[in-house]
Amino acid sequence: MAQQVPEDIGCNNPDCIKKDACKRQEIAQNGTAREIRKFGGTPEKGCGKFIQK
């Protein structure tokens, strides 16, 4: 079973192809995240922990 990541964890990954459409990136930038991580997105793919805006 995949590990669930809480929705108040932001992401700061400038390389991720989906960063501009990801809610995690948005909360990392607007200050509402309780923690900021860098998930595994790349220029070719998203990380799979993508949350729709």
Steps between C-alpha positions, in 0.01 A plus 500: 500500500629846409590737779260789538653845542296756697354777287669776702848388390627738233752422227789709378625315193594739217577207266155335509309515170169546687615763753284778353184288526569349842327600821808399701712759317231762558481446877879499524506846341205657680611401849216267599712183506598365842800332338673531162666205332642426158317209340633297206366683196730543201494710181337197332244390763315599815567331833168320539418699816334761282192679630266670256448874552 
